[in-house]
PDB file of C-alpha atoms in Angstrom:
ATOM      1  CA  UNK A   1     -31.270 -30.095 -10.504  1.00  0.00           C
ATOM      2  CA  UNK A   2     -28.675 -28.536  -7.985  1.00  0.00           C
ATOM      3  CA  UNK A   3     -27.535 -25.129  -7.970  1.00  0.00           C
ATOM      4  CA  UNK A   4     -25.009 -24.226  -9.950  1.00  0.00           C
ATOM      5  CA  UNK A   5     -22.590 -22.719  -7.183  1.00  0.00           C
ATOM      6  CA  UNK A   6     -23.171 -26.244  -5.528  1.00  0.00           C
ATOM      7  CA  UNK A   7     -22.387 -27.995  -8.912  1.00  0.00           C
ATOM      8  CA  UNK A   8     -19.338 -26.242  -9.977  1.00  0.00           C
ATOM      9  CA  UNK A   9     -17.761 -26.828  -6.128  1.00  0.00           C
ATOM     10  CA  UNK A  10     -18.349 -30.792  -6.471  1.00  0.00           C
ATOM     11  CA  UNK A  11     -16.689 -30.565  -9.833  1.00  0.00           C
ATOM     12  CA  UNK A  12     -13.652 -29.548  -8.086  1.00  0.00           C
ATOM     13  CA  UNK A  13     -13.583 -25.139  -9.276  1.00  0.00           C
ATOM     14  CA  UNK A  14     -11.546 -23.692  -6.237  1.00  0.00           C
ATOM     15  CA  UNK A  15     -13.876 -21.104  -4.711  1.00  0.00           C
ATOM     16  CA  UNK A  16     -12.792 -17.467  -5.553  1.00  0.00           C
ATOM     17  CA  UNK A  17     -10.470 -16.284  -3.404  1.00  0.00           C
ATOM     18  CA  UNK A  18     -11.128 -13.311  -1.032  1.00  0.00           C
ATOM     19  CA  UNK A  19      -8.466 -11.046  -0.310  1.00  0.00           C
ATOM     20  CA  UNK A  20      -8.602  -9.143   3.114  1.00  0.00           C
ATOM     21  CA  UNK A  21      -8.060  -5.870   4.541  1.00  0.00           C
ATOM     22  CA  UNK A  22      -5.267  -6.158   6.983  1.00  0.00           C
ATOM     23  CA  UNK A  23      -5.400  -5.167  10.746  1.00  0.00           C
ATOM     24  CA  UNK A  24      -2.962  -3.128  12.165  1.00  0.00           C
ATOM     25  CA  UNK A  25      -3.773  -3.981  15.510  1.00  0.00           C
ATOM     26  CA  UNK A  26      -2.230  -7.390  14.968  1.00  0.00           C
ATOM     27  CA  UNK A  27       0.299  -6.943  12.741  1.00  0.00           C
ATOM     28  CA  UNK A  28       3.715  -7.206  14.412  1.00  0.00           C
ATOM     29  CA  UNK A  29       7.283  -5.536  13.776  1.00  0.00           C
ATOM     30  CA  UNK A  30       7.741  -5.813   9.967  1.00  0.00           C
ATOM     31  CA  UNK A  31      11.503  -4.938   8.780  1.00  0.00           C
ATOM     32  CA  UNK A  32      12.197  -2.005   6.170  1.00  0.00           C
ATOM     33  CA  UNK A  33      15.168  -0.724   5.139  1.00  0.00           C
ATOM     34  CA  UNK A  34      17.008   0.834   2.156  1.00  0.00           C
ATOM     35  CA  UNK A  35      17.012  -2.336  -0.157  1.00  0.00           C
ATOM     36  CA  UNK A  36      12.964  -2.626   0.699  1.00  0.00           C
ATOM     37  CA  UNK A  37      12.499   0.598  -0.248  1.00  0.00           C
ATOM     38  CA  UNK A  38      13.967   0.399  -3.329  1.00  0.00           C
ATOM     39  CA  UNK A  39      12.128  -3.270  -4.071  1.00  0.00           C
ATOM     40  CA  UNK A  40       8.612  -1.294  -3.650  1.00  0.00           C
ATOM     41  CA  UNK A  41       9.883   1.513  -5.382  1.00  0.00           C
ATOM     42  CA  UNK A  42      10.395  -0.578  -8.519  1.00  0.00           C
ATOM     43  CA  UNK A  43       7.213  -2.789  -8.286  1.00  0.00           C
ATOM     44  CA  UNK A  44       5.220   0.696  -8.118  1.00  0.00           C
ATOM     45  CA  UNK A  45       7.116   1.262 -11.585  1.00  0.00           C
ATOM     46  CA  UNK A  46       6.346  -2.141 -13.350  1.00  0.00           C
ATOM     47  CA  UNK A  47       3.748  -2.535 -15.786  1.00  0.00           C
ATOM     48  CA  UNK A  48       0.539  -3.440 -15.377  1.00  0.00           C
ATOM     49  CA  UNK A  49      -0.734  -0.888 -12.171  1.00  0.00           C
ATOM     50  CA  UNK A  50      -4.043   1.107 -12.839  1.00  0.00           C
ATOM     51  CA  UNK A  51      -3.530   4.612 -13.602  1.00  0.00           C
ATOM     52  CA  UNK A  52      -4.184   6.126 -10.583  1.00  0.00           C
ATOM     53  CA  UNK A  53      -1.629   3.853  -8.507  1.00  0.00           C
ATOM     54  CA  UNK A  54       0.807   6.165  -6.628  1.00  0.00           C
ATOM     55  CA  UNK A  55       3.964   6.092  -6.846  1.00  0.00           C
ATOM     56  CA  UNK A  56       6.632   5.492  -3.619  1.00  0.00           C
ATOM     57  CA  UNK A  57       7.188   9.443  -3.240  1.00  0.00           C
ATOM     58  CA  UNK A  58       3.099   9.970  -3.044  1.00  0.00           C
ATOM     59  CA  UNK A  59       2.818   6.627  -0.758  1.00  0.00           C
ATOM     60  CA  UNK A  60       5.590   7.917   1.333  1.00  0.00           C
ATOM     61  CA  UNK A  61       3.637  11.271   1.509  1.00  0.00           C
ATOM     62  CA  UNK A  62       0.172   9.448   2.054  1.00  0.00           C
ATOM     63  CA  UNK A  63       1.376   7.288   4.650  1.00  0.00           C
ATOM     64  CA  UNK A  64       3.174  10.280   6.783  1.00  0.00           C
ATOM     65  CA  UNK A  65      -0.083  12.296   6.687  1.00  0.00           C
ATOM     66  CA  UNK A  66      -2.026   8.985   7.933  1.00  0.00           C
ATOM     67  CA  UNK A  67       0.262   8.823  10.761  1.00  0.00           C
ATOM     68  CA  UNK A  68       0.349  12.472  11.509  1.00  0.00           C
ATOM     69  CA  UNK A  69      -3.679  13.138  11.086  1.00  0.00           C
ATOM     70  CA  UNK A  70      -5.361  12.216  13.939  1.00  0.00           C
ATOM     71  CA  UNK A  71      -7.619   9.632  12.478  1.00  0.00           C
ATOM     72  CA  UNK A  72      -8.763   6.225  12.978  1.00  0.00           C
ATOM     73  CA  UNK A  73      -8.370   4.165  10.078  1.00  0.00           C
ATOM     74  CA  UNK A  74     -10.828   1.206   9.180  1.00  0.00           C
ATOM     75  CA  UNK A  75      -9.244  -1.417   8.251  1.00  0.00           C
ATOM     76  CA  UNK A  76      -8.378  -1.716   4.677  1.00  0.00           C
ATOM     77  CA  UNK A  77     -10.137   2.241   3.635  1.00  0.00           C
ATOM     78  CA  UNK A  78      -6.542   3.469   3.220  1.00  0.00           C
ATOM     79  CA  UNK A  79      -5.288   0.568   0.736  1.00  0.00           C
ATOM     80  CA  UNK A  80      -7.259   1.144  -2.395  1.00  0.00           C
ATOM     81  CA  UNK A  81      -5.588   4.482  -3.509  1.00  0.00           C
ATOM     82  CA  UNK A  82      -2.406   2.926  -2.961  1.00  0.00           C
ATOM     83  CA  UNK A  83      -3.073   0.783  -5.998  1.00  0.00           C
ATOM     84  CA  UNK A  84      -5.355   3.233  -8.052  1.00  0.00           C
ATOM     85  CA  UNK A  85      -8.957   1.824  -7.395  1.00  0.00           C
ATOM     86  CA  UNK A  86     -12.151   2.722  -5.500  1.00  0.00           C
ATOM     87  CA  UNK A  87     -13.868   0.937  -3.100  1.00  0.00           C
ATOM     88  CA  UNK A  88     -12.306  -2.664  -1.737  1.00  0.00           C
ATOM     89  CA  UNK A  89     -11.261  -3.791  -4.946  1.00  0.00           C
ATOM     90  CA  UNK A  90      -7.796  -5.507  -5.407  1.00  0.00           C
ATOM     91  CA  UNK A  91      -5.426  -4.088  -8.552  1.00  0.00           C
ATOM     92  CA  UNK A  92      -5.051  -7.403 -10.608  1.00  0.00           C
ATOM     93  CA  UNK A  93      -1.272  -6.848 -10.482  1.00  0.00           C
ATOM     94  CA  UNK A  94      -1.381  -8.456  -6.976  1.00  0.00           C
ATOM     95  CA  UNK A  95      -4.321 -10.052  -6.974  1.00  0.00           C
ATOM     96  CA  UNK A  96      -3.162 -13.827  -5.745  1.00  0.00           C
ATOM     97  CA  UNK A  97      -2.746 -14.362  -2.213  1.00  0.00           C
ATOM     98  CA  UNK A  98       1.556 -14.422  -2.472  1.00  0.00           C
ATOM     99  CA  UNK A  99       2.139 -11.360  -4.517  1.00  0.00           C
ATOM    100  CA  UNK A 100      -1.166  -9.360  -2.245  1.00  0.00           C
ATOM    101  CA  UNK A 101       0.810 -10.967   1.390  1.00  0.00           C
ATOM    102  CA  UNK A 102       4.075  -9.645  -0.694  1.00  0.00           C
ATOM    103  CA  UNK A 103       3.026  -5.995  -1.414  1.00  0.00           C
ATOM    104  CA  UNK A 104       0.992  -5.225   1.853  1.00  0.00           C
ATOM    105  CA  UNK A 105       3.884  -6.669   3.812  1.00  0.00           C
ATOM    106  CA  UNK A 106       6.195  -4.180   2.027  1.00  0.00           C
ATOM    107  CA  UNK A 107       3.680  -1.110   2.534  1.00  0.00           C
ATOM    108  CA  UNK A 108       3.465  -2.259   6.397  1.00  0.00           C
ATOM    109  CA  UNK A 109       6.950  -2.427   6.838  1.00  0.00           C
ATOM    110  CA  UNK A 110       7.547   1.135   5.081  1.00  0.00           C
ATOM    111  CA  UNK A 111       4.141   2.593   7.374  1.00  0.00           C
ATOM    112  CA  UNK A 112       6.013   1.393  10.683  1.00  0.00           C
ATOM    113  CA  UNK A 113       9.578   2.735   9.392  1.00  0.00           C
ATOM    114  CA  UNK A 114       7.959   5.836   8.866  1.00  0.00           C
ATOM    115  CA  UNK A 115       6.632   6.440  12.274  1.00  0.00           C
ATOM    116  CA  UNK A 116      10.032   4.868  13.820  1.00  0.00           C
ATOM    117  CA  UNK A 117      11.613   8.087  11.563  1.00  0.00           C
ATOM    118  CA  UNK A 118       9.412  10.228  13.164  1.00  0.00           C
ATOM    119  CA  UNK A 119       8.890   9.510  16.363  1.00  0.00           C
ATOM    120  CA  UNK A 120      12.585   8.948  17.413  1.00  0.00           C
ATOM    121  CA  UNK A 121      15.011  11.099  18.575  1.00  0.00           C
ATOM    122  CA  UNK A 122      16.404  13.112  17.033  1.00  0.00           C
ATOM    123  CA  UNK A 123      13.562  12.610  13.642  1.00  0.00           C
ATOM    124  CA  UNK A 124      15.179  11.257  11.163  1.00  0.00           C
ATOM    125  CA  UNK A 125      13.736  12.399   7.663  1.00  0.00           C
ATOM    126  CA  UNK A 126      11.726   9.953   5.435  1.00  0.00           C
ATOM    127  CA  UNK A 127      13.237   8.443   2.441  1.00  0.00           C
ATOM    128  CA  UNK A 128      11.603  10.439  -0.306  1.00  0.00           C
ATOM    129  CA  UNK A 129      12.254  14.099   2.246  1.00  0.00           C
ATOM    130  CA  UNK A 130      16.131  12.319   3.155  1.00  0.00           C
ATOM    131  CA  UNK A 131      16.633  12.214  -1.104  1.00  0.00           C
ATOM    132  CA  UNK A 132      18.034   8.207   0.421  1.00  0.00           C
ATOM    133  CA  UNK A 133      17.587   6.648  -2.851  1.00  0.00           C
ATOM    134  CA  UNK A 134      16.855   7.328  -6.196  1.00  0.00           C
ATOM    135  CA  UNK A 135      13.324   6.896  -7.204  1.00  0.00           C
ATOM    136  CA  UNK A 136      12.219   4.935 -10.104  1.00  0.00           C
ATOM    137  CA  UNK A 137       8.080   4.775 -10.149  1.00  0.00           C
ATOM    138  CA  UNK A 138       7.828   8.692  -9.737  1.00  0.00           C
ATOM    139  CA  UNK A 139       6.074  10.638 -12.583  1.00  0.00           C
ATOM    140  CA  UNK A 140       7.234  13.859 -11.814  1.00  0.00           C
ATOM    141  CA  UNK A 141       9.234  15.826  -9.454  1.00  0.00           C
ATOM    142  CA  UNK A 142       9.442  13.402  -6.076  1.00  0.00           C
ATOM    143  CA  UNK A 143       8.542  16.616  -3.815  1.00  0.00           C
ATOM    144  CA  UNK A 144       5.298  17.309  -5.672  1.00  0.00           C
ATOM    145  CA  UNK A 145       4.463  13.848  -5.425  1.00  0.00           C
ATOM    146  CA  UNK A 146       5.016  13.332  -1.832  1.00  0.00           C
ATOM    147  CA  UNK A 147       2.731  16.854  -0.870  1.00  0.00           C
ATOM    148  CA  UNK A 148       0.421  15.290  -3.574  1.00  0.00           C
ATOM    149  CA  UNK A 149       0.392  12.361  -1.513  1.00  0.00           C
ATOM    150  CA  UNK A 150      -0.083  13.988   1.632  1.00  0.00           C
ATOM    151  CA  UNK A 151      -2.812  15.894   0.336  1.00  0.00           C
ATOM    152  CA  UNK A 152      -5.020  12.686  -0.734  1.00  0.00           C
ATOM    153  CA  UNK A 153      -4.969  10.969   2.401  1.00  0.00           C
ATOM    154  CA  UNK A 154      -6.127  14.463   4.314  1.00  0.00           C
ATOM    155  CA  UNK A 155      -8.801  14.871   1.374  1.00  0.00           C
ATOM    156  CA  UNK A 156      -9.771  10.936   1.888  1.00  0.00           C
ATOM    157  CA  UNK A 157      -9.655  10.800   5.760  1.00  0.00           C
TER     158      UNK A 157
END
């Protein structure tokens, strides 16, 4: 008899896919703006996130203390508290390859606006800091969240 992996790959099951860490090495210019913001902001407010996902004011805080910590990230450590998991598991909210491409391409694109904000000059405040745009996904007051935010990545890293 053949193995069963064998078997149920001849009877035409799709292997599982695997979902990937991205590298920021390689990962060009990604556009952000207002209207992005806002689009992540509400998909971090949607039904079905774990518990522990953060909201845009602690990603925005997260992300700034990632950039300002002098760290080297592996690829894909950071990602899992974004979503509210432990270890490299993927939240089943985005857990097909379009919505996962989707959401990291938004959290890119917000990472690299973030260090464009503060490395220009003059710094221009971050979104959550600037008050730019209402925020939808927080839980509580958007300040606490982004220290709170700020604060997990320095515990993590």
């Amino acid at each position: 008899m053949k193995p069963k992996a064998r078997r149920t790959l001849r009877h035409g099951y799709a292997a599982p896919v695997v979902l990937l860490p991205p590298n920021l090495q390689t990962v060009g210019p990604l556009p952000f703006a207002g209207q992005d913001f806002a689009k992540l902001d509400a998909w971090l407010a949607e039904e079905g996130w774990p518990d522990e996902r953060m909201d845009v004011a602690t990603l925005e805080g997260y992300l700034v203390a990632l950039l300002a910590w002098p760290i080297e990230l592996s690829p894909g450590a950071w990602l899992p508290p974004l979503w509210g998991v432990r270890g490299w598991k993927v939240a089943a909210k985005i857990a097909t390859p379009e919505t996962y491409d989707r959401f990291i391409a938004l959290v890119i694109g917000f990472l690299q606006e973030l260090e464009r904000r503060l490395t220009t000059s003059p710094r221009r405040r971050t979104f959550v800091l600037a008050h730019d745009a209402p925020i939808v996904s927080a839980r509580y007051f958007a300040g606490s969240a982004w220290a709170t935010g700020f604060m997990t990545a320095l515990y993590h890293n």
